[in-house]
Amino acid sequence: MEILGASLRICVDDLDTAIPFYERLTGGDALRFERGGVQVAAIGSFLLMSGPETELEVLRKVAATIAVKDVAEAHRLLSDLGARIIAGPLPTPVGRNLLAMHPDGSIFEYVDQGG
Protein backbone atom coordinates (compact mmCIF):
# COMPACT_ATOMS: atom_id res chain seq x y z
CA MET A 1 0.00 0.00 0.00
CA GLU A 2 1.42 3.34 -1.01
CA ILE A 3 0.77 6.14 1.50
CA LEU A 4 0.77 9.52 -0.25
CA GLY A 5 0.33 11.77 2.79
CA ALA A 6 -1.77 12.55 5.84
CA SER A 7 -4.18 15.30 6.86
CA LEU A 8 -4.73 16.61 10.36
CA ARG A 9 -8.39 16.74 11.36
CA ILE A 10 -9.47 19.85 13.27
CA CYS A 11 -12.98 20.53 14.57
CA VAL A 12 -13.76 24.26 14.63
CA ASP A 13 -16.75 26.27 15.83
CA ASP A 14 -16.92 28.53 12.78
CA LEU A 15 -15.49 27.37 9.48
CA ASP A 16 -15.75 30.80 7.85
CA THR A 17 -13.64 32.33 10.63
CA ALA A 18 -11.05 29.52 10.63
CA ILE A 19 -10.49 29.25 6.86
CA PRO A 20 -8.57 32.54 6.33
CA PHE A 21 -6.01 31.62 9.01
CA TYR A 22 -5.28 28.21 7.46
CA GLU A 23 -5.24 29.59 3.91
CA ARG A 24 -2.60 32.16 4.93
CA LEU A 25 -0.71 29.57 6.97
CA THR A 26 -0.48 27.10 4.07
CA GLY A 27 -0.55 29.51 1.14
CA GLY A 28 -3.40 27.48 -0.37
CA ASP A 29 -7.10 27.84 -1.05
CA ALA A 30 -9.82 25.95 0.79
CA LEU A 31 -11.68 23.17 -1.01
CA ARG A 32 -15.09 23.16 0.67
CA PHE A 33 -17.68 20.40 0.73
CA GLU A 34 -20.37 18.95 2.99
CA ARG A 35 -20.54 15.40 4.27
CA GLY A 36 -23.32 14.09 6.50
CA GLY A 37 -24.32 17.53 7.79
CA VAL A 38 -20.72 18.53 8.52
CA GLN A 39 -19.10 21.39 6.62
CA VAL A 40 -15.51 20.54 5.62
CA ALA A 41 -12.65 22.63 4.27
CA ALA A 42 -9.50 20.94 2.99
CA ILE A 43 -6.54 23.32 3.08
CA GLY A 44 -3.06 21.93 2.58
CA SER A 45 -2.55 19.21 5.19
CA PHE A 46 -5.51 20.36 7.30
CA LEU A 47 -9.13 19.18 7.25
CA LEU A 48 -11.30 21.69 9.10
CA MET A 49 -14.72 20.41 10.15
CA SER A 50 -17.72 22.22 11.62
CA GLY A 51 -21.22 21.01 12.34
CA PRO A 52 -23.56 19.46 14.88
CA GLU A 53 -21.81 18.29 18.04
CA THR A 54 -23.25 14.78 17.67
CA GLU A 55 -21.48 14.45 14.30
CA LEU A 56 -18.24 16.07 15.49
CA GLU A 57 -18.10 13.71 18.49
CA VAL A 58 -17.73 10.79 16.07
CA LEU A 59 -15.23 12.62 13.86
CA ARG A 60 -12.98 13.46 16.81
CA LYS A 61 -12.33 9.73 17.29
CA VAL A 62 -10.53 9.57 13.93
CA ALA A 63 -6.84 10.32 14.51
CA ALA A 64 -5.99 11.40 10.95
CA THR A 65 -6.86 11.02 7.30
CA ILE A 66 -4.32 9.00 5.32
CA ALA A 67 -4.15 9.50 1.53
CA VAL A 68 -3.37 6.26 -0.29
CA LYS A 69 -3.04 5.33 -3.92
CA ASP A 70 -5.82 2.72 -3.77
CA VAL A 71 -8.42 2.31 -1.00
CA ALA A 72 -9.26 -1.24 -2.15
CA GLU A 73 -5.60 -2.22 -1.70
CA ALA A 74 -5.56 -0.52 1.73
CA HIS A 75 -8.71 -2.47 2.66
CA ARG A 76 -7.06 -5.80 1.80
CA LEU A 77 -3.82 -5.01 3.64
CA LEU A 78 -5.51 -3.58 6.72
CA SER A 79 -7.79 -6.63 6.94
CA ASP A 80 -4.80 -8.99 6.54
CA LEU A 81 -2.98 -7.14 9.34
CA GLY A 82 -5.89 -7.51 11.77
CA ALA A 83 -7.46 -4.05 11.49
CA ARG A 84 -11.26 -3.86 11.79
CA ILE A 85 -12.93 -2.08 8.89
CA ILE A 86 -15.58 0.15 10.45
CA ALA A 87 -17.01 1.63 7.23
CA GLY A 88 -16.32 1.53 3.53
CA PRO A 89 -14.92 1.63 1.04
CA LEU A 90 -17.47 4.31 0.14
CA PRO A 91 -17.57 6.92 -2.63
CA THR A 92 -16.80 10.54 -1.62
CA PRO A 93 -16.95 13.79 -3.61
CA VAL A 94 -13.31 13.27 -4.65
CA GLY A 95 -12.71 9.49 -4.55
CA ARG A 96 -13.28 6.70 -2.04
CA ASN A 97 -12.73 6.30 1.69
CA LEU A 98 -12.84 3.78 4.49
CA LEU A 99 -12.56 3.91 8.27
CA ALA A 100 -10.39 1.34 9.99
CA MET A 101 -9.58 0.60 13.61
CA HIS A 102 -6.00 -0.58 13.97
CA PRO A 103 -5.28 -3.41 16.42
CA ASP A 104 -4.06 -0.81 18.97
CA GLY A 105 -7.51 0.88 18.92
CA SER A 106 -6.50 3.90 16.81
CA ILE A 107 -9.04 4.88 14.16
CA PHE A 108 -7.92 6.29 10.79
CA GLU A 109 -9.68 7.34 7.62
CA TYR A 110 -8.04 6.13 4.40
CA VAL A 111 -8.86 8.03 1.18
CA ASP A 112 -7.95 7.84 -2.49
CA GLN A 113 -8.83 9.89 -5.53
CA GLY A 114 -10.85 7.12 -7.12
CA GLY A 115 -8.19 6.30 -9.68
mmCIF file of N, CA and C in Angstrom:
data_model
loop_
_atom_site.group_PDB
_atom_site.id
_atom_site.type_symbol
_atom_site.label_atom_id
_atom_site.label_comp_id
_atom_site.label_asym_id
_atom_site.label_seq_id
_atom_site.Cartn_x
_atom_site.Cartn_y
_atom_site.Cartn_z
ATOM 1 N N MET A 1 0.857 -1.177 0.000
ATOM 2 C CA MET A 1 0.000 0.000 0.000
ATOM 3 C C MET A 1 0.898 1.234 0.000
ATOM 4 N N GLU A 2 0.644 2.115 -0.931
ATOM 5 C CA GLU A 2 1.425 3.344 -1.015
ATOM 6 C C GLU A 2 0.691 4.471 -0.289
ATOM 7 N N ILE A 3 1.333 5.015 0.769
ATOM 8 C CA ILE A 3 0.771 6.144 1.502
ATOM 9 C C ILE A 3 1.309 7.425 0.869
ATOM 10 N N LEU A 4 0.390 8.295 0.457
ATOM 11 C CA LEU A 4 0.769 9.518 -0.246
ATOM 12 C C LEU A 4 0.896 10.715 0.673
ATOM 13 N N GLY A 5 0.284 10.658 1.863
ATOM 14 C CA GLY A 5 0.328 11.775 2.793
ATOM 15 C C GLY A 5 -0.726 11.612 3.864
ATOM 16 N N ALA A 6 -0.792 12.579 4.752
ATOM 17 C CA ALA A 6 -1.769 12.547 5.840
ATOM 18 C C ALA A 6 -2.312 13.946 6.069
ATOM 19 N N SER A 7 -3.558 14.020 6.531
ATOM 20 C CA SER A 7 -4.184 15.295 6.863
ATOM 21 C C SER A 7 -4.569 15.301 8.325
ATOM 22 N N LEU A 8 -4.340 16.423 8.966
ATOM 23 C CA LEU A 8 -4.733 16.608 10.358
ATOM 24 C C LEU A 8 -6.183 17.051 10.389
ATOM 25 N N ARG A 9 -6.966 16.453 11.262
ATOM 26 C CA ARG A 9 -8.392 16.737 11.358
ATOM 27 C C ARG A 9 -8.619 17.691 12.521
ATOM 28 N N ILE A 10 -9.258 18.833 12.242
ATOM 29 C CA ILE A 10 -9.473 19.849 13.274
ATOM 30 C C ILE A 10 -10.944 20.245 13.269
ATOM 31 N N CYS A 11 -11.593 20.093 14.413
ATOM 32 C CA CYS A 11 -12.984 20.527 14.566
ATOM 33 C C CYS A 11 -12.967 21.985 15.019
ATOM 34 N N VAL A 12 -13.711 22.824 14.307
ATOM 35 C CA VAL A 12 -13.759 24.257 14.626
ATOM 36 C C VAL A 12 -15.210 24.682 14.820
ATOM 37 N N ASP A 13 -15.400 25.748 15.603
ATOM 38 C CA ASP A 13 -16.749 26.266 15.835
ATOM 39 C C ASP A 13 -17.305 26.968 14.608
ATOM 40 N N ASP A 14 -16.458 27.721 13.910
ATOM 41 C CA ASP A 14 -16.917 28.531 12.785
ATOM 42 C C ASP A 14 -15.934 28.380 11.624
ATOM 43 N N LEU A 15 -16.345 27.643 10.625
ATOM 44 C CA LEU A 15 -15.488 27.365 9.476
ATOM 45 C C LEU A 15 -15.087 28.650 8.749
ATOM 46 N N ASP A 16 -16.044 29.565 8.572
ATOM 47 C CA ASP A 16 -15.752 30.804 7.849
ATOM 48 C C ASP A 16 -14.697 31.649 8.546
ATOM 49 N N THR A 17 -14.653 31.593 9.867
ATOM 50 C CA THR A 17 -13.643 32.328 10.630
ATOM 51 C C THR A 17 -12.285 31.629 10.574
ATOM 52 N N ALA A 18 -12.291 30.292 10.588
ATOM 53 C CA ALA A 18 -11.047 29.518 10.633
ATOM 54 C C ALA A 18 -10.328 29.462 9.282
ATOM 55 N N ILE A 19 -11.075 29.449 8.191
ATOM 56 C CA ILE A 19 -10.486 29.251 6.865
ATOM 57 C C ILE A 19 -9.400 30.279 6.529
ATOM 58 N N PRO A 20 -9.628 31.579 6.720
ATOM 59 C CA PRO A 20 -8.574 32.542 6.332
ATOM 60 C C PRO A 20 -7.231 32.288 7.026
ATOM 61 N N PHE A 21 -7.257 31.910 8.295
ATOM 62 C CA PHE A 21 -6.013 31.620 9.012
ATOM 63 C C PHE A 21 -5.251 30.487 8.326
ATOM 64 N N TYR A 22 -5.946 29.382 8.047
ATOM 65 C CA TYR A 22 -5.284 28.212 7.460
ATOM 66 C C TYR A 22 -4.894 28.451 6.002
ATOM 67 N N GLU A 23 -5.651 29.253 5.271
ATOM 68 C CA GLU A 23 -5.245 29.595 3.911
ATOM 69 C C GLU A 23 -3.944 30.398 3.931
ATOM 70 N N ARG A 24 -3.841 31.357 4.838
ATOM 71 C CA ARG A 24 -2.604 32.161 4.925
ATOM 72 C C ARG A 24 -1.449 31.319 5.447
ATOM 73 N N LEU A 25 -1.739 30.429 6.402
ATOM 74 C CA LEU A 25 -0.706 29.569 6.969
ATOM 75 C C LEU A 25 -0.099 28.658 5.906
ATOM 76 N N THR A 26 -0.946 28.072 5.058
ATOM 77 C CA THR A 26 -0.476 27.097 4.075
ATOM 78 C C THR A 26 -0.183 27.700 2.706
ATOM 79 N N GLY A 27 -0.701 28.918 2.453
ATOM 80 C CA GLY A 27 -0.551 29.512 1.140
ATOM 81 C C GLY A 27 -1.466 28.882 0.102
ATOM 82 N N GLY A 28 -2.478 28.145 0.553
ATOM 83 C CA GLY A 28 -3.397 27.481 -0.374
ATOM 84 C C GLY A 28 -4.825 27.955 -0.209
ATOM 85 N N ASP A 29 -5.679 27.505 -1.099
ATOM 86 C CA ASP A 29 -7.099 27.836 -1.049
ATOM 87 C C ASP A 29 -7.887 26.652 -0.484
ATOM 88 N N ALA A 30 -8.967 26.972 0.199
ATOM 89 C CA ALA A 30 -9.823 25.948 0.792
ATOM 90 C C ALA A 30 -10.680 25.277 -0.278
ATOM 91 N N LEU A 31 -10.732 23.954 -0.226
ATOM 92 C CA LEU A 31 -11.678 23.173 -1.014
ATOM 93 C C LEU A 31 -12.793 22.795 -0.045
ATOM 94 N N ARG A 32 -13.982 23.354 -0.270
ATOM 95 C CA ARG A 32 -15.088 23.158 0.672
ATOM 96 C C ARG A 32 -16.083 22.135 0.138
ATOM 97 N N PHE A 33 -16.615 21.322 1.065
ATOM 98 C CA PHE A 33 -17.685 20.395 0.730
ATOM 99 C C PHE A 33 -18.431 20.048 2.006
ATOM 100 N N GLU A 34 -19.560 19.376 1.839
ATOM 101 C CA GLU A 34 -20.366 18.954 2.986
ATOM 102 C C GLU A 34 -20.462 17.442 2.971
ATOM 103 N N ARG A 35 -20.428 16.856 4.159
ATOM 104 C CA ARG A 35 -20.535 15.401 4.274
ATOM 105 C C ARG A 35 -21.332 15.075 5.520
ATOM 106 N N GLY A 36 -22.506 14.510 5.368
ATOM 107 C CA GLY A 36 -23.319 14.094 6.502
ATOM 108 C C GLY A 36 -23.675 15.219 7.453
ATOM 109 N N GLY A 37 -23.965 16.404 6.945
ATOM 110 C CA GLY A 37 -24.320 17.534 7.791
ATOM 111 C C GLY A 37 -23.145 18.293 8.367
ATOM 112 N N VAL A 38 -21.931 17.866 8.038
ATOM 113 C CA VAL A 38 -20.719 18.531 8.516
ATOM 114 C C VAL A 38 -20.102 19.302 7.356
ATOM 115 N N GLN A 39 -19.787 20.567 7.607
ATOM 116 C CA GLN A 39 -19.095 21.394 6.621
ATOM 117 C C GLN A 39 -17.597 21.112 6.752
ATOM 118 N N VAL A 40 -16.937 20.897 5.620
ATOM 119 C CA VAL A 40 -15.515 20.542 5.616
ATOM 120 C C VAL A 40 -14.765 21.491 4.695
ATOM 121 N N ALA A 41 -13.556 21.870 5.114
ATOM 122 C CA ALA A 41 -12.651 22.635 4.272
ATOM 123 C C ALA A 41 -11.294 21.941 4.297
ATOM 124 N N ALA A 42 -10.828 21.530 3.128
ATOM 125 C CA ALA A 42 -9.499 20.936 2.992
ATOM 126 C C ALA A 42 -8.551 22.040 2.551
ATOM 127 N N ILE A 43 -7.517 22.271 3.370
ATOM 128 C CA ILE A 43 -6.539 23.322 3.082
ATOM 129 C C ILE A 43 -5.155 22.753 3.382
ATOM 130 N N GLY A 44 -4.377 22.528 2.347
ATOM 131 C CA GLY A 44 -3.062 21.931 2.575
ATOM 132 C C GLY A 44 -3.199 20.604 3.296
ATOM 133 N N SER A 45 -2.499 20.445 4.406
ATOM 134 C CA SER A 45 -2.548 19.215 5.193
ATOM 135 C C SER A 45 -3.601 19.242 6.291
ATOM 136 N N PHE A 46 -4.491 20.213 6.257
ATOM 137 C CA PHE A 46 -5.512 20.358 7.299
ATOM 138 C C PHE A 46 -6.903 20.079 6.745
ATOM 139 N N LEU A 47 -7.707 19.361 7.522
ATOM 140 C CA LEU A 47 -9.130 19.179 7.246
ATOM 141 C C LEU A 47 -9.886 19.853 8.383
ATOM 142 N N LEU A 48 -10.510 20.976 8.096
ATOM 143 C CA LEU A 48 -11.298 21.685 9.098
ATOM 144 C C LEU A 48 -12.736 21.195 8.995
ATOM 145 N N MET A 49 -13.362 20.933 10.141
ATOM 146 C CA MET A 49 -14.723 20.412 10.152
ATOM 147 C C MET A 49 -15.559 21.193 11.146
ATOM 148 N N SER A 50 -16.799 21.495 10.759
ATOM 149 C CA SER A 50 -17.715 22.218 11.620
ATOM 150 C C SER A 50 -19.116 21.673 11.389
ATOM 151 N N GLY A 51 -19.868 21.522 12.481
ATOM 152 C CA GLY A 51 -21.222 21.007 12.338
ATOM 153 C C GLY A 51 -21.816 20.641 13.670
ATOM 154 N N PRO A 52 -22.899 19.861 13.639
ATOM 155 C CA PRO A 52 -23.562 19.462 14.880
ATOM 156 C C PRO A 52 -22.623 18.664 15.792
ATOM 157 N N GLU A 53 -22.702 18.940 17.082
ATOM 158 C CA GLU A 53 -21.807 18.288 18.043
ATOM 159 C C GLU A 53 -21.913 16.761 17.986
ATOM 160 N N THR A 54 -23.105 16.238 17.729
ATOM 161 C CA THR A 54 -23.251 14.775 17.666
ATOM 162 C C THR A 54 -22.404 14.185 16.534
ATOM 163 N N GLU A 55 -22.313 14.907 15.418
ATOM 164 C CA GLU A 55 -21.485 14.448 14.299
ATOM 165 C C GLU A 55 -20.001 14.639 14.602
ATOM 166 N N LEU A 56 -19.644 15.780 15.179
ATOM 167 C CA LEU A 56 -18.240 16.067 15.485
ATOM 168 C C LEU A 56 -17.690 15.102 16.529
ATOM 169 N N GLU A 57 -18.537 14.667 17.450
ATOM 170 C CA GLU A 57 -18.100 13.712 18.488
ATOM 171 C C GLU A 57 -17.545 12.444 17.839
ATOM 172 N N VAL A 58 -18.200 11.962 16.802
ATOM 173 C CA VAL A 58 -17.729 10.786 16.073
ATOM 174 C C VAL A 58 -16.438 11.110 15.323
ATOM 175 N N LEU A 59 -16.400 12.252 14.650
ATOM 176 C CA LEU A 59 -15.230 12.621 13.856
ATOM 177 C C LEU A 59 -13.982 12.810 14.701
ATOM 178 N N ARG A 60 -14.143 13.250 15.932
ATOM 179 C CA ARG A 60 -12.982 13.457 16.813
ATOM 180 C C ARG A 60 -12.268 12.155 17.154
ATOM 181 N N LYS A 61 -12.937 11.033 16.981
ATOM 182 C CA LYS A 61 -12.329 9.734 17.292
ATOM 183 C C LYS A 61 -11.369 9.272 16.200
ATOM 184 N N VAL A 62 -11.414 9.932 15.037
ATOM 185 C CA VAL A 62 -10.531 9.566 13.926
ATOM 186 C C VAL A 62 -9.244 10.373 14.051
ATOM 187 N N ALA A 63 -8.125 9.669 14.230
ATOM 188 C CA ALA A 63 -6.844 10.319 14.512
ATOM 189 C C ALA A 63 -6.344 11.172 13.344
ATOM 190 N N ALA A 64 -6.489 10.675 12.120
ATOM 191 C CA ALA A 64 -5.987 11.400 10.947
ATOM 192 C C ALA A 64 -6.598 10.801 9.699
ATOM 193 N N THR A 65 -6.460 11.515 8.609
ATOM 194 C CA THR A 65 -6.861 11.021 7.301
ATOM 195 C C THR A 65 -5.592 10.700 6.531
ATOM 196 N N ILE A 66 -5.501 9.476 6.026
ATOM 197 C CA ILE A 66 -4.322 9.001 5.316
ATOM 198 C C ILE A 66 -4.668 8.880 3.832
ATOM 199 N N ALA A 67 -3.956 9.608 2.985
ATOM 200 C CA ALA A 67 -4.150 9.505 1.534
ATOM 201 C C ALA A 67 -3.346 8.323 1.017
ATOM 202 N N VAL A 68 -4.013 7.447 0.288
ATOM 203 C CA VAL A 68 -3.369 6.264 -0.289
ATOM 204 C C VAL A 68 -3.639 6.230 -1.784
ATOM 205 N N LYS A 69 -2.854 5.443 -2.475
ATOM 206 C CA LYS A 69 -3.035 5.330 -3.918
ATOM 207 C C LYS A 69 -4.330 4.593 -4.259
ATOM 208 N N ASP A 70 -4.674 3.560 -3.460
ATOM 209 C CA ASP A 70 -5.824 2.716 -3.772
ATOM 210 C C ASP A 70 -6.481 2.226 -2.487
ATOM 211 N N VAL A 71 -7.704 2.693 -2.220
ATOM 212 C CA VAL A 71 -8.418 2.307 -1.003
ATOM 213 C C VAL A 71 -8.706 0.805 -0.971
ATOM 214 N N ALA A 72 -8.991 0.208 -2.127
ATOM 215 C CA ALA A 72 -9.256 -1.240 -2.152
ATOM 216 C C ALA A 72 -8.023 -2.019 -1.693
ATOM 217 N N GLU A 73 -6.851 -1.581 -2.132
ATOM 218 C CA GLU A 73 -5.602 -2.219 -1.697
ATOM 219 C C GLU A 73 -5.395 -2.003 -0.196
ATOM 220 N N ALA A 74 -5.675 -0.796 0.292
ATOM 221 C CA ALA A 74 -5.564 -0.519 1.729
ATOM 222 C C ALA A 74 -6.508 -1.418 2.510
ATOM 223 N N HIS A 75 -7.725 -1.605 1.999
ATOM 224 C CA HIS A 75 -8.712 -2.468 2.655
ATOM 225 C C HIS A 75 -8.163 -3.880 2.817
ATOM 226 N N ARG A 76 -7.607 -4.439 1.747
ATOM 227 C CA ARG A 76 -7.057 -5.797 1.800
ATOM 228 C C ARG A 76 -5.913 -5.894 2.808
ATOM 229 N N LEU A 77 -4.969 -4.958 2.747
ATOM 230 C CA LEU A 77 -3.817 -5.009 3.639
ATOM 231 C C LEU A 77 -4.228 -4.809 5.093
ATOM 232 N N LEU A 78 -5.058 -3.822 5.347
ATOM 233 C CA LEU A 78 -5.510 -3.577 6.718
ATOM 234 C C LEU A 78 -6.215 -4.801 7.296
ATOM 235 N N SER A 79 -7.083 -5.421 6.495
ATOM 236 C CA SER A 79 -7.786 -6.625 6.943
ATOM 237 C C SER A 79 -6.800 -7.749 7.240
ATOM 238 N N ASP A 80 -5.825 -7.943 6.344
ATOM 239 C CA ASP A 80 -4.804 -8.988 6.541
ATOM 240 C C ASP A 80 -3.998 -8.753 7.811
ATOM 241 N N LEU A 81 -3.789 -7.477 8.171
ATOM 242 C CA LEU A 81 -2.981 -7.142 9.342
ATOM 243 C C LEU A 81 -3.788 -7.124 10.640
ATOM 244 N N GLY A 82 -5.081 -7.430 10.559
ATOM 245 C CA GLY A 82 -5.889 -7.507 11.767
ATOM 246 C C GLY A 82 -6.649 -6.248 12.121
ATOM 247 N N ALA A 83 -6.666 -5.255 11.234
ATOM 248 C CA ALA A 83 -7.462 -4.054 11.490
ATOM 249 C C ALA A 83 -8.933 -4.396 11.268
ATOM 250 N N ARG A 84 -9.819 -3.682 11.965
ATOM 251 C CA ARG A 84 -11.260 -3.858 11.787
ATOM 252 C C ARG A 84 -11.769 -2.724 10.912
ATOM 253 N N ILE A 85 -12.370 -3.079 9.791
ATOM 254 C CA ILE A 85 -12.931 -2.078 8.890
ATOM 255 C C ILE A 85 -14.279 -1.650 9.472
ATOM 256 N N ILE A 86 -14.373 -0.384 9.822
ATOM 257 C CA ILE A 86 -15.584 0.154 10.450
ATOM 258 C C ILE A 86 -16.595 0.565 9.389
ATOM 259 N N ALA A 87 -16.126 1.171 8.312
ATOM 260 C CA ALA A 87 -17.013 1.626 7.232
ATOM 261 C C ALA A 87 -16.232 1.697 5.937
ATOM 262 N N GLY A 88 -16.898 1.358 4.846
ATOM 263 C CA GLY A 88 -16.317 1.529 3.534
ATOM 264 C C GLY A 88 -15.727 0.254 2.972
ATOM 265 N N PRO A 89 -15.125 0.426 1.824
ATOM 266 C CA PRO A 89 -14.923 1.634 1.042
ATOM 267 C C PRO A 89 -16.239 2.232 0.526
ATOM 268 N N LEU A 90 -16.307 3.557 0.579
ATOM 269 C CA LEU A 90 -17.474 4.305 0.136
ATOM 270 C C LEU A 90 -17.042 5.427 -0.802
ATOM 271 N N PRO A 91 -17.904 5.785 -1.769
ATOM 272 C CA PRO A 91 -17.570 6.921 -2.634
ATOM 273 C C PRO A 91 -17.660 8.235 -1.861
ATOM 274 N N THR A 92 -16.788 9.188 -2.195
ATOM 275 C CA THR A 92 -16.804 10.537 -1.618
ATOM 276 C C THR A 92 -16.844 11.518 -2.781
ATOM 277 N N PRO A 93 -16.951 12.820 -2.503
ATOM 278 C CA PRO A 93 -16.949 13.788 -3.613
ATOM 279 C C PRO A 93 -15.670 13.762 -4.457
ATOM 280 N N VAL A 94 -14.572 13.242 -3.902
ATOM 281 C CA VAL A 94 -13.305 13.269 -4.647
ATOM 282 C C VAL A 94 -12.650 11.903 -4.809
ATOM 283 N N GLY A 95 -13.306 10.824 -4.428
ATOM 284 C CA GLY A 95 -12.711 9.493 -4.545
ATOM 285 C C GLY A 95 -13.456 8.487 -3.694
ATOM 286 N N ARG A 96 -12.684 7.701 -2.927
ATOM 287 C CA ARG A 96 -13.280 6.698 -2.035
ATOM 288 C C ARG A 96 -12.618 6.804 -0.665
ATOM 289 N N ASN A 97 -13.329 6.325 0.370
ATOM 290 C CA ASN A 97 -12.727 6.299 1.692
ATOM 291 C C ASN A 97 -13.159 5.058 2.460
ATOM 292 N N LEU A 98 -12.444 4.796 3.529
ATOM 293 C CA LEU A 98 -12.841 3.777 4.490
ATOM 294 C C LEU A 98 -12.338 4.204 5.855
ATOM 295 N N LEU A 99 -13.000 3.708 6.888
ATOM 296 C CA LEU A 99 -12.559 3.913 8.268
ATOM 297 C C LEU A 99 -12.098 2.579 8.806
ATOM 298 N N ALA A 100 -10.945 2.579 9.446
ATOM 299 C CA ALA A 100 -10.394 1.341 9.992
ATOM 300 C C ALA A 100 -9.883 1.572 11.403
ATOM 301 N N MET A 101 -10.149 0.580 12.262
ATOM 302 C CA MET A 101 -9.582 0.599 13.610
ATOM 303 C C MET A 101 -8.384 -0.342 13.606
ATOM 304 N N HIS A 102 -7.215 0.214 13.887
ATOM 305 C CA HIS A 102 -5.997 -0.584 13.966
ATOM 306 C C HIS A 102 -6.056 -1.465 15.207
ATOM 307 N N PRO A 103 -5.263 -2.522 15.254
ATOM 308 C CA PRO A 103 -5.282 -3.411 16.420
ATOM 309 C C PRO A 103 -5.018 -2.701 17.755
ATOM 310 N N ASP A 104 -4.325 -1.544 17.730
ATOM 311 C CA ASP A 104 -4.062 -0.805 18.970
ATOM 312 C C ASP A 104 -5.240 0.078 19.388
ATOM 313 N N GLY A 105 -6.329 0.085 18.595
ATOM 314 C CA GLY A 105 -7.507 0.876 18.923
ATOM 315 C C GLY A 105 -7.570 2.228 18.230
ATOM 316 N N SER A 106 -6.506 2.629 17.548
ATOM 317 C CA SER A 106 -6.504 3.899 16.813
ATOM 318 C C SER A 106 -7.416 3.786 15.596
ATOM 319 N N ILE A 107 -8.151 4.861 15.305
ATOM 320 C CA ILE A 107 -9.041 4.878 14.155
ATOM 321 C C ILE A 107 -8.503 5.887 13.138
ATOM 322 N N PHE A 108 -8.402 5.449 11.881
ATOM 323 C CA PHE A 108 -7.924 6.287 10.792
ATOM 324 C C PHE A 108 -8.893 6.212 9.620
ATOM 325 N N GLU A 109 -8.972 7.323 8.887
ATOM 326 C CA GLU A 109 -9.683 7.338 7.619
ATOM 327 C C GLU A 109 -8.642 7.187 6.520
ATOM 328 N N TYR A 110 -8.895 6.306 5.576
ATOM 329 C CA TYR A 110 -8.043 6.133 4.401
ATOM 330 C C TYR A 110 -8.818 6.620 3.194
ATOM 331 N N VAL A 111 -8.190 7.459 2.347
ATOM 332 C CA VAL A 111 -8.860 8.028 1.177
ATOM 333 C C VAL A 111 -7.997 7.869 -0.058
ATOM 334 N N ASP A 112 -8.666 7.770 -1.211
ATOM 335 C CA ASP A 112 -7.954 7.844 -2.486
ATOM 336 C C ASP A 112 -8.706 8.792 -3.399
ATOM 337 N N GLN A 113 -8.197 8.979 -4.584
ATOM 338 C CA GLN A 113 -8.831 9.888 -5.527
ATOM 339 C C GLN A 113 -9.626 9.132 -6.577
ATOM 340 N N GLY A 114 -9.987 7.894 -6.258
ATOM 341 C CA GLY A 114 -10.853 7.122 -7.125
ATOM 342 C C GLY A 114 -10.224 6.628 -8.408
ATOM 343 N N GLY A 115 -8.907 6.685 -8.471
ATOM 344 C CA GLY A 115 -8.193 6.303 -9.683
ATOM 345 C C GLY A 115 -8.285 4.892 -9.981
#
